[in-house]
Every structure is written in structure tokens, then in C-alpha cells.
XYZ file of C-alpha atoms in Angstrom:
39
model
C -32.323 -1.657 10.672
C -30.591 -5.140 9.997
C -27.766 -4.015 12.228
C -29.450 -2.195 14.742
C -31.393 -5.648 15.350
C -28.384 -7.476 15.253
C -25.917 -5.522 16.950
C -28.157 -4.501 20.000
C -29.600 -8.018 20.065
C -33.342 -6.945 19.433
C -36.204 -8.941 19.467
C -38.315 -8.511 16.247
C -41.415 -7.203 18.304
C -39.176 -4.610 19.250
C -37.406 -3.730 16.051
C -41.580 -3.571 15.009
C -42.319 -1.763 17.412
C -39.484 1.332 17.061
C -41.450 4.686 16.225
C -39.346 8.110 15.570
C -40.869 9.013 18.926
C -38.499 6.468 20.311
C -35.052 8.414 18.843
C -33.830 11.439 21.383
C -31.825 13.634 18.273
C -30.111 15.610 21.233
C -28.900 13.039 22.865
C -28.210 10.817 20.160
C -30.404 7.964 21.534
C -32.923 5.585 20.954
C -35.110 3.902 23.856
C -36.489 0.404 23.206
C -39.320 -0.668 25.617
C -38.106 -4.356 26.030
C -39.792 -7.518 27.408
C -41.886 -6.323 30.590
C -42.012 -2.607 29.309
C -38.544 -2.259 30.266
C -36.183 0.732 28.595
């Protein structure tokens, strides 16, 4: 989690926030919903 924050430059509410929901195992992908509800 420490790099995932770091690497993708995460805010904490956001890093909080992840749910598995939020991780596409198909595509390998995880979807953030940023500042302003962005993805």
C-alpha cells in the first residue's frame, strides 16, 4: 500500500478510500475516484 501511495502519488483520502470493488482482476486495474470524483 506504501508504494502504491507513493508511486501513483495518492492522496491519503484516496489510499482510505480504495475498496476491492475498485481492482478490475481482468484487466489488471485499479480505479481511484480522485479529487472532484474523477477516475
Amino acid at each position: 500500500m506504501t508504494t502504491l501511495f507513493w508511486e501513483a502519488g495518492l492522496r491519503r483520502s484516496e489510499l482510505v478510500n480504495c475498496d476491492v470493488c475498485h481492482f478490475d482482476l481482468e484487466q489488471k486495474r485499479l480505479s481511484i475516484l480522485g479529487k472532484g470524483r474523477n477516475e
